[in-house]
PDB file of C-alpha atoms in Angstrom:
ATOM      1  CA  MET A   1      63.436  28.019 -14.728  1.00  0.00           C
ATOM      2  CA  SER A   2      62.957  30.743 -17.362  1.00  0.00           C
ATOM      3  CA  LEU A   3      59.181  31.030 -16.920  1.00  0.00           C
ATOM      4  CA  ALA A   4      58.653  33.369 -13.967  1.00  0.00           C
ATOM      5  CA  LEU A   5      57.005  31.204 -11.306  1.00  0.00           C
ATOM      6  CA  SER A   6      56.435  32.119  -7.681  1.00  0.00           C
ATOM      7  CA  VAL A   7      54.625  30.607  -4.707  1.00  0.00           C
ATOM      8  CA  LEU A   8      51.676  31.844  -2.670  1.00  0.00           C
ATOM      9  CA  ASP A   9      51.659  30.172   0.740  1.00  0.00           C
ATOM     10  CA  LEU A  10      48.612  30.503   3.010  1.00  0.00           C
ATOM     11  CA  ALA A  11      50.319  28.467   5.738  1.00  0.00           C
ATOM     12  CA  PRO A  12      47.420  25.980   5.792  1.00  0.00           C
ATOM     13  CA  ILE A  13      46.820  24.057   9.003  1.00  0.00           C
ATOM     14  CA  ALA A  14      46.146  20.470   7.955  1.00  0.00           C
ATOM     15  CA  PRO A  15      43.763  18.162   9.852  1.00  0.00           C
ATOM     16  CA  GLY A  16      45.405  17.146  13.132  1.00  0.00           C
ATOM     17  CA  GLN A  17      48.183  19.693  12.694  1.00  0.00           C
ATOM     18  CA  SER A  18      49.082  22.562  15.034  1.00  0.00           C
ATOM     19  CA  ALA A  19      49.826  26.132  13.960  1.00  0.00           C
ATOM     20  CA  GLY A  20      53.464  25.555  14.883  1.00  0.00           C
ATOM     21  CA  GLU A  21      53.644  22.539  12.591  1.00  0.00           C
ATOM     22  CA  SER A  22      52.023  24.574   9.827  1.00  0.00           C
ATOM     23  CA  ILE A  23      54.637  27.294  10.164  1.00  0.00           C
ATOM     24  CA  ALA A  24      57.427  24.695  10.126  1.00  0.00           C
ATOM     25  CA  ALA A  25      55.897  23.387   6.883  1.00  0.00           C
ATOM     26  CA  SER A  26      55.992  26.912   5.457  1.00  0.00           C
ATOM     27  CA  VAL A  27      59.714  27.041   6.164  1.00  0.00           C
ATOM     28  CA  GLN A  28      60.154  23.770   4.262  1.00  0.00           C
ATOM     29  CA  LEU A  29      58.046  25.091   1.394  1.00  0.00           C
ATOM     30  CA  ALA A  30      60.111  28.275   1.081  1.00  0.00           C
ATOM     31  CA  GLN A  31      63.338  26.306   1.184  1.00  0.00           C
ATOM     32  CA  ALA A  32      62.042  23.970  -1.525  1.00  0.00           C
ATOM     33  CA  ALA A  33      60.924  26.928  -3.660  1.00  0.00           C
ATOM     34  CA  GLU A  34      64.381  28.487  -3.284  1.00  0.00           C
ATOM     35  CA  GLU A  35      66.100  25.223  -4.187  1.00  0.00           C
ATOM     36  CA  HIS A  36      63.978  24.761  -7.309  1.00  0.00           C
ATOM     37  CA  GLY A  37      64.351  28.253  -8.695  1.00  0.00           C
ATOM     38  CA  TYR A  38      61.064  29.956  -7.917  1.00  0.00           C
ATOM     39  CA  ARG A  39      61.256  33.762  -7.909  1.00  0.00           C
ATOM     40  CA  ARG A  40      59.430  34.622  -4.669  1.00  0.00           C
ATOM     41  CA  VAL A  41      57.165  33.340  -1.905  1.00  0.00           C
ATOM     42  CA  TRP A  42      54.291  35.498  -0.673  1.00  0.00           C
ATOM     43  CA  TYR A  43      52.094  35.150   2.421  1.00  0.00           C
ATOM     44  CA  ALA A  44      48.515  36.426   2.590  1.00  0.00           C
ATOM     45  CA  GLU A  45      46.939  38.142   5.573  1.00  0.00           C
ATOM     46  CA  HIS A  46      43.791  36.321   6.721  1.00  0.00           C
ATOM     47  CA  HIS A  47      42.016  36.535  10.065  1.00  0.00           C
ATOM     48  CA  ASN A  48      39.606  34.315  12.001  1.00  0.00           C
ATOM     49  CA  MET A  49      40.199  31.345   9.714  1.00  0.00           C
ATOM     50  CA  PRO A  50      41.006  28.236  11.757  1.00  0.00           C
ATOM     51  CA  HIS A  51      42.700  26.449   8.840  1.00  0.00           C
ATOM     52  CA  ILE A  52      45.101  29.295   7.905  1.00  0.00           C
ATOM     53  CA  ALA A  53      48.132  30.417   9.935  1.00  0.00           C
ATOM     54  CA  SER A  54      49.187  33.472   7.893  1.00  0.00           C
ATOM     55  CA  SER A  55      47.422  36.144   9.956  1.00  0.00           C
ATOM     56  CA  ALA A  56      50.703  38.010  10.605  1.00  0.00           C
ATOM     57  CA  PRO A  57      52.697  38.049   7.336  1.00  0.00           C
ATOM     58  CA  ALA A  58      55.523  40.262   8.603  1.00  0.00           C
ATOM     59  CA  VAL A  59      56.240  37.908  11.493  1.00  0.00           C
ATOM     60  CA  LEU A  60      56.124  34.894   9.193  1.00  0.00           C
ATOM     61  CA  ILE A  61      58.472  36.558   6.690  1.00  0.00           C
ATOM     62  CA  ALA A  62      60.964  37.412   9.434  1.00  0.00           C
ATOM     63  CA  HIS A  63      61.033  33.795  10.584  1.00  0.00           C
ATOM     64  CA  ILE A  64      61.363  32.306   7.110  1.00  0.00           C
ATOM     65  CA  GLY A  65      63.895  34.877   5.959  1.00  0.00           C
ATOM     66  CA  ALA A  66      66.289  33.623   8.631  1.00  0.00           C
ATOM     67  CA  GLN A  67      66.050  30.099   7.213  1.00  0.00           C
ATOM     68  CA  THR A  68      66.419  30.896   3.509  1.00  0.00           C
ATOM     69  CA  LYS A  69      69.237  32.590   1.619  1.00  0.00           C
ATOM     70  CA  SER A  70      68.192  34.288  -1.600  1.00  0.00           C
ATOM     71  CA  ILE A  71      64.529  33.861  -2.550  1.00  0.00           C
ATOM     72  CA  ARG A  72      62.359  36.978  -2.376  1.00  0.00           C
ATOM     73  CA  LEU A  73      59.780  37.000   0.410  1.00  0.00           C
ATOM     74  CA  GLY A  74      56.759  39.204   0.754  1.00  0.00           C
ATOM     75  CA  ALA A  75      53.154  39.842   1.595  1.00  0.00           C
ATOM     76  CA  GLY A  76      50.586  38.857  -0.942  1.00  0.00           C
ATOM     77  CA  GLY A  77      49.283  40.711   0.689  1.00  0.00           C
ATOM     78  CA  VAL A  78      48.928  42.986   3.668  1.00  0.00           C
ATOM     79  CA  MET A  79      45.314  44.136   3.934  1.00  0.00           C
ATOM     80  CA  LEU A  80      46.060  47.813   4.343  1.00  0.00           C
ATOM     81  CA  PRO A  81      42.642  48.852   5.751  1.00  0.00           C
ATOM     82  CA  ASN A  82      43.557  46.839   8.872  1.00  0.00           C
ATOM     83  CA  HIS A  83      46.677  48.900   9.583  1.00  0.00           C
ATOM     84  CA  SER A  84      48.141  52.370   9.608  1.00  0.00           C
ATOM     85  CA  PRO A  85      50.505  53.070   6.681  1.00  0.00           C
ATOM     86  CA  LEU A  86      53.239  54.069   9.138  1.00  0.00           C
ATOM     87  CA  ALA A  87      53.088  50.741  10.998  1.00  0.00           C
ATOM     88  CA  ILE A  88      53.392  48.777   7.736  1.00  0.00           C
ATOM     89  CA  ALA A  89      56.255  50.999   6.541  1.00  0.00           C
ATOM     90  CA  GLU A  90      58.085  50.301   9.795  1.00  0.00           C
ATOM     91  CA  GLN A  91      57.407  46.549   9.694  1.00  0.00           C
ATOM     92  CA  PHE A  92      58.532  46.068   6.109  1.00  0.00           C
ATOM     93  CA  GLY A  93      61.340  48.578   6.518  1.00  0.00           C
ATOM     94  CA  THR A  94      62.570  46.383   9.367  1.00  0.00           C
ATOM     95  CA  LEU A  95      62.353  43.309   7.133  1.00  0.00           C
ATOM     96  CA  GLU A  96      64.236  45.085   4.329  1.00  0.00           C
ATOM     97  CA  ALA A  97      66.942  46.086   6.807  1.00  0.00           C
ATOM     98  CA  MET A  98      67.219  42.445   7.910  1.00  0.00           C
ATOM     99  CA  TYR A  99      67.109  40.909   4.406  1.00  0.00           C
ATOM    100  CA  PRO A 100      68.254  43.594   1.929  1.00  0.00           C
ATOM    101  CA  GLY A 101      66.946  43.225  -1.603  1.00  0.00           C
ATOM    102  CA  ARG A 102      64.664  40.290  -0.760  1.00  0.00           C
ATOM    103  CA  ILE A 103      61.433  41.889   0.480  1.00  0.00           C
ATOM    104  CA  ASP A 104      58.204  42.615  -1.436  1.00  0.00           C
ATOM    105  CA  LEU A 105      55.123  44.413  -0.127  1.00  0.00           C
ATOM    106  CA  GLY A 106      51.830  43.532  -1.785  1.00  0.00           C
ATOM    107  CA  LEU A 107      48.845  45.612  -0.682  1.00  0.00           C
ATOM    108  CA  GLY A 108      45.190  44.616  -0.678  1.00  0.00           C
ATOM    109  CA  ARG A 109      42.025  46.654  -0.117  1.00  0.00           C
ATOM    110  CA  ALA A 110      39.839  43.940   1.415  1.00  0.00           C
ATOM    111  CA  PRO A 111      39.831  43.472   5.200  1.00  0.00           C
ATOM    112  CA  GLY A 112      40.680  39.757   4.888  1.00  0.00           C
ATOM    113  CA  SER A 113      37.961  38.896   7.369  1.00  0.00           C
ATOM    114  CA  ASP A 114      34.263  39.148   8.221  1.00  0.00           C
ATOM    115  CA  GLU A 115      32.451  42.049   9.912  1.00  0.00           C
ATOM    116  CA  ALA A 116      32.880  40.695  13.427  1.00  0.00           C
ATOM    117  CA  THR A 117      36.612  40.247  12.887  1.00  0.00           C
ATOM    118  CA  THR A 118      36.898  43.730  11.413  1.00  0.00           C
ATOM    119  CA  TYR A 119      35.405  45.023  14.666  1.00  0.00           C
ATOM    120  CA  ALA A 120      37.800  42.876  16.697  1.00  0.00           C
ATOM    121  CA  LEU A 121      40.695  44.399  14.746  1.00  0.00           C
ATOM    122  CA  ARG A 122      39.342  47.831  15.776  1.00  0.00           C
ATOM    123  CA  ARG A 123      39.092  48.900  12.161  1.00  0.00           C
ATOM    124  CA  ASP A 124      36.439  51.042  10.522  1.00  0.00           C
ATOM    125  CA  PRO A 125      34.767  49.143   7.631  1.00  0.00           C
ATOM    126  CA  ALA A 126      34.749  52.414   5.681  1.00  0.00           C
ATOM    127  CA  GLN A 127      38.560  52.498   5.796  1.00  0.00           C
ATOM    128  CA  SER A 128      38.688  50.586   2.496  1.00  0.00           C
ATOM    129  CA  ALA A 129      37.556  53.774   0.751  1.00  0.00           C
ATOM    130  CA  GLN A 130      40.831  55.382   1.860  1.00  0.00           C
ATOM    131  CA  PHE A 131      42.952  52.691   0.208  1.00  0.00           C
ATOM    132  CA  PRO A 132      44.432  54.881  -2.584  1.00  0.00           C
ATOM    133  CA  GLU A 133      45.401  57.587  -0.095  1.00  0.00           C
ATOM    134  CA  ASP A 134      46.835  55.011   2.315  1.00  0.00           C
ATOM    135  CA  VAL A 135      48.949  53.458  -0.460  1.00  0.00           C
ATOM    136  CA  ALA A 136      50.291  56.901  -1.368  1.00  0.00           C
ATOM    137  CA  GLU A 137      51.097  57.660   2.284  1.00  0.00           C
ATOM    138  CA  LEU A 138      52.876  54.308   2.716  1.00  0.00           C
ATOM    139  CA  ARG A 139      54.814  54.788  -0.498  1.00  0.00           C
ATOM    140  CA  ALA A 140      55.975  58.194   0.669  1.00  0.00           C
ATOM    141  CA  TYR A 141      57.232  56.822   3.999  1.00  0.00           C
ATOM    142  CA  LEU A 142      59.325  54.195   2.195  1.00  0.00           C
ATOM    143  CA  ALA A 143      60.696  56.789  -0.223  1.00  0.00           C
ATOM    144  CA  GLY A 144      61.800  59.050   2.641  1.00  0.00           C
ATOM    145  CA  GLN A 145      59.260  61.702   1.583  1.00  0.00           C
ATOM    146  CA  SER A 146      56.749  61.547   4.416  1.00  0.00           C
ATOM    147  CA  ARG A 147      53.413  63.262   3.878  1.00  0.00           C
ATOM    148  CA  VAL A 148      53.030  63.742   7.625  1.00  0.00           C
ATOM    149  CA  PRO A 149      55.282  66.568   8.864  1.00  0.00           C
ATOM    150  CA  GLY A 150      57.725  65.441  11.506  1.00  0.00           C
ATOM    151  CA  VAL A 151      56.974  61.715  11.083  1.00  0.00           C
ATOM    152  CA  ALA A 152      59.350  59.235   9.429  1.00  0.00           C
ATOM    153  CA  ALA A 153      59.390  55.445   9.227  1.00  0.00           C
ATOM    154  CA  THR A 154      62.388  54.047  11.116  1.00  0.00           C
ATOM    155  CA  PRO A 155      63.443  51.583   9.760  1.00  0.00           C
ATOM    156  CA  GLY A 156      61.859  52.106   6.344  1.00  0.00           C
ATOM    157  CA  SER A 157      62.549  55.661   5.293  1.00  0.00           C
ATOM    158  CA  GLY A 158      64.415  55.685   1.992  1.00  0.00           C
ATOM    159  CA  LEU A 159      64.548  51.896   1.659  1.00  0.00           C
ATOM    160  CA  ASN A 160      62.020  51.872  -1.210  1.00  0.00           C
ATOM    161  CA  VAL A 161      60.628  48.393  -0.555  1.00  0.00           C
ATOM    162  CA  PRO A 162      58.921  47.503  -3.872  1.00  0.00           C
ATOM    163  CA  LEU A 163      55.143  47.801  -3.720  1.00  0.00           C
ATOM    164  CA  TYR A 164      52.573  45.694  -5.556  1.00  0.00           C
ATOM    165  CA  VAL A 165      48.844  46.367  -5.771  1.00  0.00           C
ATOM    166  CA  LEU A 166      46.715  43.257  -5.307  1.00  0.00           C
ATOM    167  CA  GLY A 167      43.169  42.937  -6.544  1.00  0.00           C
ATOM    168  CA  SER A 168      40.289  40.748  -7.612  1.00  0.00           C
ATOM    169  CA  SER A 169      38.444  43.425  -9.608  1.00  0.00           C
ATOM    170  CA  THR A 170      39.215  46.332 -11.916  1.00  0.00           C
ATOM    171  CA  PHE A 171      39.541  48.780  -8.980  1.00  0.00           C
ATOM    172  CA  GLY A 172      43.063  47.641  -8.150  1.00  0.00           C
ATOM    173  CA  ALA A 173      43.979  47.554 -11.840  1.00  0.00           C
ATOM    174  CA  HIS A 174      43.095  51.226 -12.296  1.00  0.00           C
ATOM    175  CA  LEU A 175      45.001  52.199  -9.142  1.00  0.00           C
ATOM    176  CA  ALA A 176      48.125  50.179  -9.995  1.00  0.00           C
ATOM    177  CA  ALA A 177      48.168  51.667 -13.483  1.00  0.00           C
ATOM    178  CA  ARG A 178      47.786  55.226 -12.192  1.00  0.00           C
ATOM    179  CA  LEU A 179      50.577  54.780  -9.619  1.00  0.00           C
ATOM    180  CA  GLY A 180      52.907  52.888 -11.973  1.00  0.00           C
ATOM    181  CA  LEU A 181      53.059  49.801  -9.751  1.00  0.00           C
ATOM    182  CA  PRO A 182      53.030  46.073 -10.562  1.00  0.00           C
ATOM    183  CA  TYR A 183      49.582  44.481 -10.408  1.00  0.00           C
ATOM    184  CA  ALA A 184      48.816  41.043  -8.958  1.00  0.00           C
ATOM    185  CA  PHE A 185      45.386  39.538  -9.659  1.00  0.00           C
ATOM    186  CA  ALA A 186      43.876  36.973  -7.279  1.00  0.00           C
ATOM    187  CA  SER A 187      42.637  34.698 -10.056  1.00  0.00           C
ATOM    188  CA  HIS A 188      43.344  31.630  -7.918  1.00  0.00           C
ATOM    189  CA  PHE A 189      40.089  32.334  -6.023  1.00  0.00           C
ATOM    190  CA  ALA A 190      38.371  35.193  -7.919  1.00  0.00           C
ATOM    191  CA  PRO A 191      38.608  34.424 -11.631  1.00  0.00           C
ATOM    192  CA  GLN A 192      35.719  36.434 -13.046  1.00  0.00           C
ATOM    193  CA  GLN A 193      37.352  39.798 -13.839  1.00  0.00           C
ATOM    194  CA  LEU A 194      40.880  38.646 -14.653  1.00  0.00           C
ATOM    195  CA  ARG A 195      40.891  39.553 -18.340  1.00  0.00           C
ATOM    196  CA  ALA A 196      39.108  42.891 -17.913  1.00  0.00           C
ATOM    197  CA  ALA A 197      41.429  43.916 -15.093  1.00  0.00           C
ATOM    198  CA  VAL A 198      44.615  43.071 -16.991  1.00  0.00           C
ATOM    199  CA  VAL A 199      43.453  44.896 -20.128  1.00  0.00           C
ATOM    200  CA  SER A 200      42.554  47.995 -18.099  1.00  0.00           C
ATOM    201  CA  TYR A 201      45.867  47.921 -16.276  1.00  0.00           C
ATOM    202  CA  ARG A 202      47.986  47.615 -19.408  1.00  0.00           C
ATOM    203  CA  ASN A 203      46.010  50.284 -21.313  1.00  0.00           C
ATOM    204  CA  GLU A 204      46.136  52.828 -18.489  1.00  0.00           C
ATOM    205  CA  PHE A 205      49.648  52.213 -17.126  1.00  0.00           C
ATOM    206  CA  ARG A 206      51.800  55.247 -16.352  1.00  0.00           C
ATOM    207  CA  PRO A 207      55.554  54.679 -15.779  1.00  0.00           C
ATOM    208  CA  SER A 208      56.990  55.449 -12.344  1.00  0.00           C
ATOM    209  CA  GLU A 209      60.372  55.445 -10.633  1.00  0.00           C
ATOM    210  CA  GLN A 210      59.720  51.860  -9.539  1.00  0.00           C
ATOM    211  CA  LEU A 211      58.429  50.498 -12.844  1.00  0.00           C
ATOM    212  CA  ALA A 212      58.917  51.562 -16.474  1.00  0.00           C
ATOM    213  CA  GLU A 213      56.470  49.099 -18.065  1.00  0.00           C
ATOM    214  CA  PRO A 214      53.360  47.273 -16.822  1.00  0.00           C
ATOM    215  CA  TYR A 215      53.950  44.037 -14.942  1.00  0.00           C
ATOM    216  CA  VAL A 216      51.187  41.512 -14.229  1.00  0.00           C
ATOM    217  CA  ILE A 217      51.253  38.620 -11.760  1.00  0.00           C
ATOM    218  CA  ALA A 218      48.342  36.175 -11.947  1.00  0.00           C
ATOM    219  CA  GLY A 219      47.401  33.649  -9.285  1.00  0.00           C
ATOM    220  CA  VAL A 220      46.649  30.027 -10.136  1.00  0.00           C
ATOM    221  CA  ASN A 221      46.124  26.827  -8.150  1.00  0.00           C
ATOM    222  CA  VAL A 222      48.399  23.871  -8.837  1.00  0.00           C
ATOM    223  CA  VAL A 223      48.444  20.256  -7.775  1.00  0.00           C
ATOM    224  CA  ALA A 224      51.256  18.408  -9.512  1.00  0.00           C
ATOM    225  CA  ALA A 225      51.598  14.713  -8.636  1.00  0.00           C
ATOM    226  CA  ASP A 226      53.150  11.589 -10.095  1.00  0.00           C
ATOM    227  CA  THR A 227      49.789  10.458 -11.500  1.00  0.00           C
ATOM    228  CA  THR A 228      46.690  12.275 -12.698  1.00  0.00           C
ATOM    229  CA  GLU A 229      44.528  10.302 -10.274  1.00  0.00           C
ATOM    230  CA  ALA A 230      46.653  11.230  -7.263  1.00  0.00           C
ATOM    231  CA  ALA A 231      46.559  14.924  -8.203  1.00  0.00           C
ATOM    232  CA  ARG A 232      42.788  14.921  -8.663  1.00  0.00           C
ATOM    233  CA  GLU A 233      42.207  13.143  -5.368  1.00  0.00           C
ATOM    234  CA  SER A 234      44.470  15.603  -3.562  1.00  0.00           C
ATOM    235  CA  PHE A 235      42.675  18.592  -5.061  1.00  0.00           C
ATOM    236  CA  ALA A 236      39.263  17.136  -4.240  1.00  0.00           C
ATOM    237  CA  GLN A 237      40.286  16.871  -0.591  1.00  0.00           C
ATOM    238  CA  VAL A 238      41.373  20.510  -0.614  1.00  0.00           C
ATOM    239  CA  GLN A 239      38.078  21.626  -2.146  1.00  0.00           C
ATOM    240  CA  ARG A 240      36.065  19.671   0.404  1.00  0.00           C
ATOM    241  CA  ARG A 241      37.992  21.209   3.289  1.00  0.00           C
ATOM    242  CA  PHE A 242      37.678  24.673   1.760  1.00  0.00           C
ATOM    243  CA  ALA A 243      33.919  24.286   1.349  1.00  0.00           C
ATOM    244  CA  THR A 244      33.359  23.179   4.936  1.00  0.00           C
ATOM    245  CA  GLY A 245      35.541  26.004   6.229  1.00  0.00           C
ATOM    246  CA  LEU A 246      33.753  28.581   4.084  1.00  0.00           C
ATOM    247  CA  PHE A 247      30.183  27.457   4.672  1.00  0.00           C
ATOM    248  CA  GLY A 248      30.323  25.277   7.763  1.00  0.00           C
ATOM    249  CA  ARG A 249      30.325  28.089  10.366  1.00  0.00           C
ATOM    250  CA  GLY A 250      32.478  26.030  12.703  1.00  0.00           C
ATOM    251  CA  ARG A 251      30.509  22.796  12.280  1.00  0.00           C
ATOM    252  CA  THR A 252      32.145  19.387  12.112  1.00  0.00           C
ATOM    253  CA  PHE A 253      30.922  17.443   9.081  1.00  0.00           C
ATOM    254  CA  THR A 254      30.789  13.731   8.438  1.00  0.00           C
ATOM    255  CA  GLU A 255      32.133  12.537   5.104  1.00  0.00           C
ATOM    256  CA  ALA A 256      28.571  11.876   3.934  1.00  0.00           C
ATOM    257  CA  GLU A 257      27.565  15.430   4.821  1.00  0.00           C
ATOM    258  CA  VAL A 258      30.511  16.819   2.900  1.00  0.00           C
ATOM    259  CA  ASP A 259      29.454  14.728  -0.105  1.00  0.00           C
ATOM    260  CA  ILE A 260      26.044  16.388   0.025  1.00  0.00           C
ATOM    261  CA  LEU A 261      27.543  19.857   0.516  1.00  0.00           C
ATOM    262  CA  MET A 262      29.703  19.476  -2.580  1.00  0.00           C
ATOM    263  CA  GLN A 263      26.586  18.758  -4.660  1.00  0.00           C
ATOM    264  CA  THR A 264      24.878  21.962  -3.558  1.00  0.00           C
ATOM    265  CA  ALA A 265      25.296  25.542  -4.759  1.00  0.00           C
ATOM    266  CA  ALA A 266      27.970  25.956  -2.074  1.00  0.00           C
ATOM    267  CA  GLY A 267      30.102  23.228  -3.615  1.00  0.00           C
ATOM    268  CA  GLN A 268      29.599  24.667  -7.085  1.00  0.00           C
ATOM    269  CA  HIS A 269      30.642  28.076  -5.767  1.00  0.00           C
ATOM    270  CA  VAL A 270      33.941  26.639  -4.489  1.00  0.00           C
ATOM    271  CA  GLN A 271      34.598  25.041  -7.863  1.00  0.00           C
ATOM    272  CA  GLN A 272      33.906  28.357  -9.613  1.00  0.00           C
ATOM    273  CA  MET A 273      36.229  30.198  -7.233  1.00  0.00           C
ATOM    274  CA  GLN A 274      39.015  27.737  -8.077  1.00  0.00           C
ATOM    275  CA  HIS A 275      38.316  27.763 -11.802  1.00  0.00           C
ATOM    276  CA  TYR A 276      41.957  28.415 -12.640  1.00  0.00           C
ATOM    277  CA  SER A 277      43.552  25.235 -11.341  1.00  0.00           C
ATOM    278  CA  ALA A 278      46.243  23.088 -12.949  1.00  0.00           C
ATOM    279  CA  VAL A 279      45.800  19.539 -11.669  1.00  0.00           C
ATOM    280  CA  GLY A 280      47.647  16.486 -12.937  1.00  0.00           C
ATOM    281  CA  THR A 281      51.039  15.128 -13.888  1.00  0.00           C
ATOM    282  CA  PRO A 282      53.952  17.520 -14.502  1.00  0.00           C
ATOM    283  CA  GLY A 283      53.308  17.508 -18.243  1.00  0.00           C
ATOM    284  CA  GLU A 284      49.585  18.185 -17.797  1.00  0.00           C
ATOM    285  CA  VAL A 285      50.226  20.990 -15.339  1.00  0.00           C
ATOM    286  CA  ARG A 286      52.879  22.569 -17.559  1.00  0.00           C
ATOM    287  CA  SER A 287      50.525  22.613 -20.563  1.00  0.00           C
ATOM    288  CA  TYR A 288      47.764  24.173 -18.493  1.00  0.00           C
ATOM    289  CA  LEU A 289      49.996  26.909 -17.082  1.00  0.00           C
ATOM    290  CA  GLU A 290      51.456  27.809 -20.472  1.00  0.00           C
ATOM    291  CA  GLU A 291      47.952  28.309 -21.831  1.00  0.00           C
ATOM    292  CA  PHE A 292      46.833  30.152 -18.689  1.00  0.00           C
ATOM    293  CA  GLN A 293      49.745  32.570 -18.934  1.00  0.00           C
ATOM    294  CA  ARG A 294      48.783  33.413 -22.526  1.00  0.00           C
ATOM    295  CA  GLU A 295      45.108  33.774 -21.626  1.00  0.00           C
ATOM    296  CA  ALA A 296      45.830  35.941 -18.588  1.00  0.00           C
ATOM    297  CA  GLY A 297      48.421  38.110 -20.311  1.00  0.00           C
ATOM    298  CA  ALA A 298      50.647  37.621 -17.261  1.00  0.00           C
ATOM    299  CA  ASP A 299      54.355  38.290 -16.919  1.00  0.00           C
ATOM    300  CA  GLU A 300      54.584  36.013 -13.874  1.00  0.00           C
ATOM    301  CA  LEU A 301      52.461  33.280 -12.313  1.00  0.00           C
ATOM    302  CA  ILE A 302      52.134  32.949  -8.559  1.00  0.00           C
ATOM    303  CA  VAL A 303      51.158  29.398  -7.676  1.00  0.00           C
ATOM    304  CA  ALA A 304      49.159  28.178  -4.709  1.00  0.00           C
ATOM    305  CA  HIS A 305      50.240  24.538  -4.351  1.00  0.00           C
ATOM    306  CA  GLN A 306      47.018  22.950  -3.141  1.00  0.00           C
ATOM    307  CA  ALA A 307      47.402  19.810  -1.066  1.00  0.00           C
ATOM    308  CA  LEU A 308      46.522  19.007   2.524  1.00  0.00           C
ATOM    309  CA  SER A 309      49.773  17.287   3.453  1.00  0.00           C
ATOM    310  CA  THR A 310      53.184  18.924   3.555  1.00  0.00           C
ATOM    311  CA  PRO A 311      54.896  16.110   1.585  1.00  0.00           C
ATOM    312  CA  ALA A 312      52.321  16.470  -1.201  1.00  0.00           C
ATOM    313  CA  ARG A 313      52.848  20.247  -1.403  1.00  0.00           C
ATOM    314  CA  LEU A 314      56.624  19.829  -1.460  1.00  0.00           C
ATOM    315  CA  ARG A 315      56.321  17.204  -4.193  1.00  0.00           C
ATOM    316  CA  SER A 316      54.121  19.567  -6.206  1.00  0.00           C
ATOM    317  CA  VAL A 317      56.724  22.339  -5.873  1.00  0.00           C
ATOM    318  CA  GLN A 318      59.439  19.995  -7.132  1.00  0.00           C
ATOM    319  CA  LEU A 319      57.469  18.439  -9.988  1.00  0.00           C
ATOM    320  CA  LEU A 320      56.300  21.793 -11.345  1.00  0.00           C
ATOM    321  CA  ALA A 321      59.825  23.192 -11.382  1.00  0.00           C
ATOM    322  CA  GLU A 322      61.180  20.068 -13.068  1.00  0.00           C
ATOM    323  CA  ALA A 323      58.415  20.197 -15.684  1.00  0.00           C
ATOM    324  CA  PHE A 324      59.459  23.655 -16.844  1.00  0.00           C
ATOM    325  CA  GLU A 325      63.159  22.904 -16.724  1.00  0.00           C
ATOM    326  CA  GLY A 326      62.534  19.884 -18.933  1.00  0.00           C
ATOM    327  CA  ALA A 327      60.445  21.976 -21.334  1.00  0.00           C
ATOM    328  CA  GLY A 328      63.259  24.475 -21.801  1.00  0.00           C
ATOM    329  CA  VAL A 329      60.887  27.434 -21.466  1.00  0.00           C
TER     330      VAL A 329
END
């Protein structure tokens, strides 16, 4: 697969599924991604979301690393305001010591939760303002050049785990450019500022020891299936579940109520969030992603395979890889 494709896995908990079954499905997904030539699999930190089991990315990576052989694994990302830079340096230094040359560390500025959950995490909401300083402190720990006298990350010091700045606005683009780090844009759920952010990042980029030239990863949703109808039906189910989780406040909806919800502004909002979505047969998905890569100005695409069932996600992983192998790109 010569087009750089990776996987973003939120460890979704399907209807009737336990968290343990979701995590087992994530192992299968990573193994399938490795088998089919994807570059990396990332896990995103989310809290207080009953349908997502990726609240502890470092733990998930440790588990999946033991059951894969070569594919890169990382956080996409750790929400740094929720943690001390030293703790993250130690966690990902430990992972790098366990799986040398396979670990990525993507860093986000958002808390990954609501206000009540931020309180439960014992974090100060204002901590997001310290994000640039926290990234610099974390980077120094991993380089073995601690900014805190007498404090070193063990494991972690000198291991230089590669850092990535994540964002859904131009803030992260400016920071990644200034620090000379790769930039990953969350266009799979926040499409509005993709173009502006990428342009800013490329124009302002300053080379660093980690990276000589700008490098952009763009997120995109994918549902590849054997027929267009099957892919569209699968994606519709995902959107319905996403809408009820986002706006339902813990309520249980009937199918008729979900139908009504999807016709409201809430349903339209979900569709706008998932604007960048490749849904269809392998050929249809390949054409969409080729155009999206050009439009986004991305060096790599990170794909969220959107389907409720594990077999459907695994099939999407396989079909997408086969589509690009067949295209010779």
